[in-house]
PDB file of C-alpha atoms in Angstrom:
ATOM      1  CA  SER M 256      -5.069  86.288 107.508  1.00 77.00           C
ATOM      2  CA  ALA M 257      -2.365  83.682 108.028  1.00 79.00           C
ATOM      3  CA  VAL M 258      -4.995  80.941 107.913  1.00 84.00           C
ATOM      4  CA  GLY M 259      -6.495  82.350 104.706  1.00 85.00           C
ATOM      5  CA  GLY M 260      -3.046  82.697 103.169  1.00 86.00           C
ATOM      6  CA  ALA M 261      -2.274  79.068 103.954  1.00 84.00           C
ATOM      7  CA  MET M 262      -5.429  77.966 102.154  1.00 90.00           C
ATOM      8  CA  PHE M 263      -5.096  80.130  99.027  1.00 94.00           C
ATOM      9  CA  SER M 264      -3.765  78.205  96.041  1.00 94.00           C
ATOM     10  CA  VAL M 265      -3.995  77.901  92.286  1.00 96.00           C
ATOM     11  CA  ALA M 266      -3.297  74.248  91.525  1.00 95.00           C
ATOM     12  CA  ASP M 267      -4.867  71.095  90.132  1.00 96.00           C
ATOM     13  CA  ARG M 268      -7.135  69.743  92.888  1.00 95.00           C
ATOM     14  CA  THR M 269      -9.198  67.294  90.809  1.00 95.00           C
ATOM     15  CA  GLY M 270      -6.639  65.375  88.763  1.00 94.00           C
ATOM     16  CA  ASP M 271      -7.820  66.831  85.442  1.00 92.00           C
ATOM     17  CA  ALA M 272      -4.529  68.712  84.801  1.00 92.00           C
ATOM     18  CA  ARG M 273      -6.349  72.075  85.063  1.00 93.00           C
ATOM     19  CA  ALA M 274      -5.824  74.461  87.956  1.00 94.00           C
ATOM     20  CA  GLU M 275      -8.548  75.210  90.483  1.00 96.00           C
ATOM     21  CA  ILE M 276      -8.568  78.265  92.759  1.00 96.00           C
ATOM     22  CA  THR M 277      -8.887  77.430  96.454  1.00 96.00           C
ATOM     23  CA  TYR M 278      -9.567  80.069  99.116  1.00 95.00           C
ATOM     24  CA  LEU M 279     -11.523  80.832 102.293  1.00 94.00           C
ATOM     25  CA  VAL M 280     -14.612  82.988 102.648  1.00 92.00           C
ATOM     26  CA  ASN M 281     -15.133  84.351 106.172  1.00 89.00           C
ATOM     27  CA  VAL M 282     -18.463  85.498 107.554  1.00 86.00           C
ATOM     28  CA  CYS M 283     -18.347  87.096 111.005  1.00 84.00           C
ATOM     29  CA  GLY M 284     -21.064  87.910 113.488  1.00 79.00           C
ATOM     30  CA  ALA M 285     -21.490  88.652 117.177  1.00 75.00           C
ATOM     31  CA  ASN M 286     -20.500  85.112 118.223  1.00 68.00           C
ATOM     32  CA  GLY M 287     -17.381  84.728 116.084  1.00 74.00           C
ATOM     33  CA  CYS M 288     -16.491  83.923 112.519  1.00 82.00           C
ATOM     34  CA  ARG M 289     -17.321  81.013 110.240  1.00 89.00           C
ATOM     35  CA  SER M 290     -14.958  80.048 107.410  1.00 92.00           C
ATOM     36  CA  VAL M 291     -16.103  78.307 104.236  1.00 93.00           C
ATOM     37  CA  VAL M 292     -13.709  76.711 101.746  1.00 94.00           C
ATOM     38  CA  GLU M 293     -14.298  77.585  98.106  1.00 95.00           C
ATOM     39  CA  VAL M 294     -12.692  75.473  95.379  1.00 96.00           C
ATOM     40  CA  GLN M 295     -13.497  77.159  92.068  1.00 97.00           C
ATOM     41  CA  SER M 296     -13.154  75.095  88.901  1.00 96.00           C
ATOM     42  CA  TRP M 297     -13.468  76.459  85.358  1.00 93.00           C
ATOM     43  CA  ASP M 298     -15.682  74.163  83.252  1.00 88.00           C
ATOM     44  CA  GLY M 299     -15.020  75.989  79.965  1.00 89.00           C
ATOM     45  CA  THR M 300     -17.920  78.426  80.259  1.00 94.00           C
ATOM     46  CA  ALA M 301     -18.186  79.360  83.946  1.00 95.00           C
ATOM     47  CA  TRP M 302     -16.599  78.977  87.351  1.00 95.00           C
ATOM     48  CA  ARG M 303     -18.302  76.470  89.614  1.00 95.00           C
ATOM     49  CA  ASP M 304     -17.683  75.781  93.292  1.00 95.00           C
ATOM     50  CA  ILE M 305     -16.619  72.191  93.903  1.00 97.00           C
ATOM     51  CA  GLY M 306     -15.692  72.867  97.538  1.00 95.00           C
ATOM     52  CA  PRO M 307     -17.236  71.058 100.501  1.00 94.00           C
ATOM     53  CA  GLY M 308     -20.599  72.815 100.173  1.00 86.00           C
ATOM     54  CA  ASP M 309     -21.158  72.712 103.918  1.00 88.00           C
ATOM     55  CA  GLY M 310     -21.797  75.597 106.279  1.00 87.00           C
ATOM     56  CA  GLY M 311     -18.119  76.000 107.095  1.00 90.00           C
ATOM     57  CA  ILE M 312     -16.193  75.864 110.354  1.00 92.00           C
ATOM     58  CA  ASP M 313     -16.718  78.193 113.323  1.00 89.00           C
ATOM     59  CA  ASN M 314     -13.637  80.056 114.554  1.00 89.00           C
ATOM     60  CA  LEU M 315     -11.188  78.344 112.203  1.00 92.00           C
ATOM     61  CA  GLU M 316      -7.796  77.831 113.864  1.00 92.00           C
ATOM     62  CA  SER M 317      -5.836  76.231 111.025  1.00 93.00           C
ATOM     63  CA  ALA M 318      -6.234  75.245 107.396  1.00 94.00           C
ATOM     64  CA  ARG M 319      -4.029  73.381 104.971  1.00 94.00           C
ATOM     65  CA  ILE M 320      -4.084  71.419 101.742  1.00 95.00           C
ATOM     66  CA  ASP M 321      -2.211  68.123 101.668  1.00 95.00           C
ATOM     67  CA  GLY M 322      -1.296  66.349  98.441  1.00 94.00           C
ATOM     68  CA  ALA M 323      -1.941  67.254  94.829  1.00 93.00           C
ATOM     69  CA  GLY M 324      -4.446  66.529  92.092  1.00 95.00           C
ATOM     70  CA  ALA M 325      -7.328  64.206  92.944  1.00 96.00           C
ATOM     71  CA  ALA M 326      -5.375  63.051  96.026  1.00 96.00           C
ATOM     72  CA  SER M 327      -5.602  66.544  97.558  1.00 95.00           C
ATOM     73  CA  ALA M 328      -7.044  66.706 101.059  1.00 96.00           C
ATOM     74  CA  ILE M 329      -8.367  69.887 102.651  1.00 96.00           C
ATOM     75  CA  VAL M 330      -7.787  69.847 106.414  1.00 96.00           C
ATOM     76  CA  LEU M 331      -9.522  72.397 108.663  1.00 96.00           C
ATOM     77  CA  ARG M 332      -9.372  72.646 112.460  1.00 95.00           C
ATOM     78  CA  GLY M 333     -11.716  74.788 114.533  1.00 93.00           C
ATOM     79  CA  GLY M 334     -15.199  74.781 115.969  1.00 88.00           C
ATOM     80  CA  VAL M 335     -14.774  76.330 119.399  1.00 86.00           C
ATOM     81  CA  LEU M 336     -17.802  78.548 120.002  1.00 81.00           C
ATOM     82  CA  GLN M 337     -17.476  81.782 121.956  1.00 71.00           C
ATOM     83  CA  ALA M 338     -21.205  82.380 122.445  1.00 70.00           C
ATOM     84  CA  PRO M 339     -22.523  82.865 125.967  1.00 67.00           C
ATOM     85  CA  GLY M 340     -24.367  79.738 127.070  1.00 70.00           C
ATOM     86  CA  ALA M 341     -22.825  77.594 124.345  1.00 72.00           C
ATOM     87  CA  GLY M 342     -21.411  75.171 126.880  1.00 80.00           C
ATOM     88  CA  PRO M 343     -18.016  73.582 126.527  1.00 87.00           C
ATOM     89  CA  THR M 344     -17.041  73.065 122.929  1.00 88.00           C
ATOM     90  CA  ARG M 345     -13.856  71.514 121.583  1.00 92.00           C
ATOM     91  CA  PRO M 346     -11.929  71.792 118.367  1.00 94.00           C
ATOM     92  CA  VAL M 347     -12.633  69.335 115.572  1.00 96.00           C
ATOM     93  CA  THR M 348     -10.335  68.516 112.646  1.00 97.00           C
ATOM     94  CA  HIS M 349     -12.339  68.094 109.440  1.00 97.00           C
ATOM     95  CA  THR M 350     -10.749  66.395 106.433  1.00 97.00           C
ATOM     96  CA  TYR M 351     -12.277  66.722 102.966  1.00 97.00           C
ATOM     97  CA  GLY M 352     -11.331  64.662  99.912  1.00 97.00           C
ATOM     98  CA  TRP M 353     -12.184  64.734  96.221  1.00 97.00           C
ATOM     99  CA  ASN M 354     -15.043  62.306  95.433  1.00 97.00           C
ATOM    100  CA  GLY M 355     -15.097  62.809  91.682  1.00 95.00           C
ATOM    101  CA  ALA M 356     -17.712  65.567  91.775  1.00 95.00           C
ATOM    102  CA  ARG M 357     -16.762  67.809  94.688  1.00 96.00           C
ATOM    103  CA  TYR M 358     -14.847  67.884  97.961  1.00 97.00           C
ATOM    104  CA  ALA M 359     -16.755  65.971 100.632  1.00 96.00           C
ATOM    105  CA  GLU M 360     -16.039  65.360 104.284  1.00 96.00           C
ATOM    106  CA  VAL M 361     -14.004  62.191 104.816  1.00 97.00           C
ATOM    107  CA  SER M 362     -13.631  62.502 108.587  1.00 96.00           C
ATOM    108  CA  ALA M 363     -14.325  64.761 111.548  1.00 94.00           C
ATOM    109  CA  ALA M 364     -12.053  64.050 114.515  1.00 95.00           C
ATOM    110  CA  PRO M 365     -12.676  65.981 117.741  1.00 95.00           C
ATOM    111  CA  ASP M 366      -9.771  66.746 120.050  1.00 95.00           C
ATOM    112  CA  PRO M 367      -9.485  64.439 123.067  1.00 96.00           C
ATOM    113  CA  PRO M 368     -12.074  65.227 125.761  1.00 95.00           C
ATOM    114  CA  GLU M 369     -11.197  67.940 128.243  1.00 94.00           C
ATOM    115  CA  TYR M 370     -14.549  67.906 129.989  1.00 94.00           C
ATOM    116  CA  LEU M 371     -16.541  64.938 131.245  1.00 95.00           C
ATOM    117  CA  ILE M 372     -19.462  65.870 128.980  1.00 94.00           C
ATOM    118  CA  HIS M 373     -17.182  65.416 125.928  1.00 95.00           C
ATOM    119  CA  ALA M 374     -16.273  61.882 127.027  1.00 97.00           C
ATOM    120  CA  ILE M 375     -19.970  61.090 127.514  1.00 96.00           C
ATOM    121  CA  TYR M 376     -20.789  62.435 124.031  1.00 95.00           C
ATOM    122  CA  ASP M 377     -18.026  60.229 122.592  1.00 96.00           C
ATOM    123  CA  ALA M 378     -19.471  57.176 124.371  1.00 97.00           C
ATOM    124  CA  ASP M 379     -22.973  58.071 123.126  1.00 97.00           C
ATOM    125  CA  ALA M 380     -21.575  58.197 119.565  1.00 96.00           C
ATOM    126  CA  LEU M 381     -20.149  54.693 120.021  1.00 96.00           C
ATOM    127  CA  VAL M 382     -23.613  53.448 121.035  1.00 97.00           C
ATOM    128  CA  ALA M 383     -25.157  55.144 117.990  1.00 96.00           C
ATOM    129  CA  SER M 384     -22.646  53.392 115.722  1.00 95.00           C
ATOM    130  CA  GLY M 385     -23.406  49.993 117.263  1.00 96.00           C
ATOM    131  CA  ARG M 386     -20.038  49.624 118.998  1.00 97.00           C
ATOM    132  CA  PHE M 387     -21.547  48.515 122.309  1.00 97.00           C
ATOM    133  CA  ALA M 388     -18.484  46.971 123.978  1.00 97.00           C
ATOM    134  CA  ASP M 389     -16.446  50.090 123.154  1.00 97.00           C
ATOM    135  CA  ALA M 390     -19.253  52.294 124.498  1.00 97.00           C
ATOM    136  CA  ILE M 391     -19.364  50.423 127.805  1.00 97.00           C
ATOM    137  CA  ALA M 392     -15.590  50.828 128.129  1.00 98.00           C
ATOM    138  CA  ALA M 393     -15.830  54.545 127.271  1.00 97.00           C
ATOM    139  CA  TYR M 394     -18.638  55.196 129.792  1.00 97.00           C
ATOM    140  CA  SER M 395     -16.709  53.277 132.468  1.00 97.00           C
ATOM    141  CA  ALA M 396     -13.516  55.223 131.767  1.00 97.00           C
ATOM    142  CA  ALA M 397     -15.407  58.526 131.879  1.00 96.00           C
ATOM    143  CA  VAL M 398     -16.951  57.706 135.270  1.00 94.00           C
ATOM    144  CA  ALA M 399     -13.560  56.616 136.667  1.00 95.00           C
ATOM    145  CA  SER M 400     -11.636  59.629 135.352  1.00 94.00           C
ATOM    146  CA  ASP M 401     -10.514  62.317 137.776  1.00 91.00           C
ATOM    147  CA  SER M 402      -8.812  64.352 135.051  1.00 94.00           C
ATOM    148  CA  LEU M 403     -11.935  65.268 133.053  1.00 95.00           C
ATOM    149  CA  ARG M 404     -13.230  68.658 134.133  1.00 92.00           C
ATOM    150  CA  ASP M 405     -16.769  69.321 135.386  1.00 91.00           C
ATOM    151  CA  TRP M 406     -18.074  72.124 133.188  1.00 86.00           C
ATOM    152  CA  LYS M 407     -21.196  72.724 135.276  1.00 82.00           C
ATOM    153  CA  ALA M 408     -19.167  73.218 138.458  1.00 82.00           C
ATOM    154  CA  GLU M 409     -16.655  75.490 136.703  1.00 80.00           C
ATOM    155  CA  SER M 410     -19.352  77.648 135.130  1.00 79.00           C
ATOM    156  CA  GLY M 411     -21.395  77.992 138.319  1.00 75.00           C
ATOM    157  CA  LYS M 412     -24.410  76.219 136.783  1.00 73.00           C
ATOM    158  CA  VAL M 413     -24.932  73.833 139.720  1.00 69.00           C
ATOM    159  CA  LEU M 414     -27.795  74.985 141.929  1.00 75.00           C
ATOM    160  CA  PRO M 415     -27.309  74.846 145.707  1.00 79.00           C
ATOM    161  CA  GLY M 416     -28.201  71.376 146.987  1.00 78.00           C
ATOM    162  CA  ALA M 417     -28.315  69.916 143.460  1.00 78.00           C
ATOM    163  CA  PRO M 418     -25.927  67.187 142.329  1.00 82.00           C
ATOM    164  CA  SER M 419     -22.769  68.328 140.555  1.00 81.00           C
ATOM    165  CA  GLY M 420     -22.363  67.887 136.836  1.00 84.00           C
ATOM    166  CA  ARG M 421     -19.967  65.009 137.571  1.00 90.00           C
ATOM    167  CA  GLU M 422     -22.618  63.247 139.690  1.00 90.00           C
ATOM    168  CA  GLN M 423     -25.317  63.790 137.074  1.00 91.00           C
ATOM    169  CA  LEU M 424     -23.160  62.581 134.185  1.00 93.00           C
ATOM    170  CA  GLY M 425     -21.830  59.667 136.219  1.00 94.00           C
ATOM    171  CA  GLY M 426     -25.386  58.529 136.894  1.00 94.00           C
ATOM    172  CA  TYR M 427     -26.262  58.936 133.231  1.00 96.00           C
ATOM    173  CA  ALA M 428     -23.202  56.898 132.185  1.00 96.00           C
ATOM    174  CA  LEU M 429     -24.063  54.070 134.582  1.00 96.00           C
ATOM    175  CA  PHE M 430     -27.648  54.056 133.280  1.00 97.00           C
ATOM    176  CA  ARG M 431     -26.381  53.895 129.680  1.00 97.00           C
ATOM    177  CA  ILE M 432     -24.075  50.995 130.570  1.00 97.00           C
ATOM    178  CA  ALA M 433     -27.097  49.095 131.940  1.00 97.00           C
ATOM    179  CA  VAL M 434     -29.165  49.873 128.817  1.00 96.00           C
ATOM    180  CA  VAL M 435     -26.362  48.817 126.462  1.00 96.00           C
ATOM    181  CA  ARG M 436     -25.764  45.577 128.373  1.00 95.00           C
ATOM    182  CA  ALA M 437     -29.489  44.837 128.256  1.00 92.00           C
ATOM    183  CA  ALA M 438     -29.588  45.496 124.529  1.00 85.00           C
TER     184      ALA M 438
END
């Protein structure tokens, strides 16, 4: 594939002046495909995988390698699930860097929120990281936003007479603001 072709390389990725082989392995099932990066390094007696060692990325959209040697960065973007009932997912850009032993994730940056639930998840992550003032601002912005879509309403998951997803998440956000202020 074009994405696999962009990832394939034979070049020094560890700074040891020896070439490693970098490529994608794709495993597909009923809900889409998952791509795993392999970085194979010859240690003098056998090939060993020094790639990220994670489960890979669902429905990979793009892949590239930036830099050379130990400064190489593997950048993958994907993660949108196609499974029925998966809810709204959004792409995430994962960056992996050489840590002296293998490629490890340096960052995972989701695309900006399209749905209100994404903005709430982002605010929840700020609470989990102890950034309380930022979390309060993020919850407040999410509640005030008219541009964030209501996934429940769009998917028909709101029962007759029940509050919309926007009303439910707005209430949750206001509750979280109160909890964070109290903390």
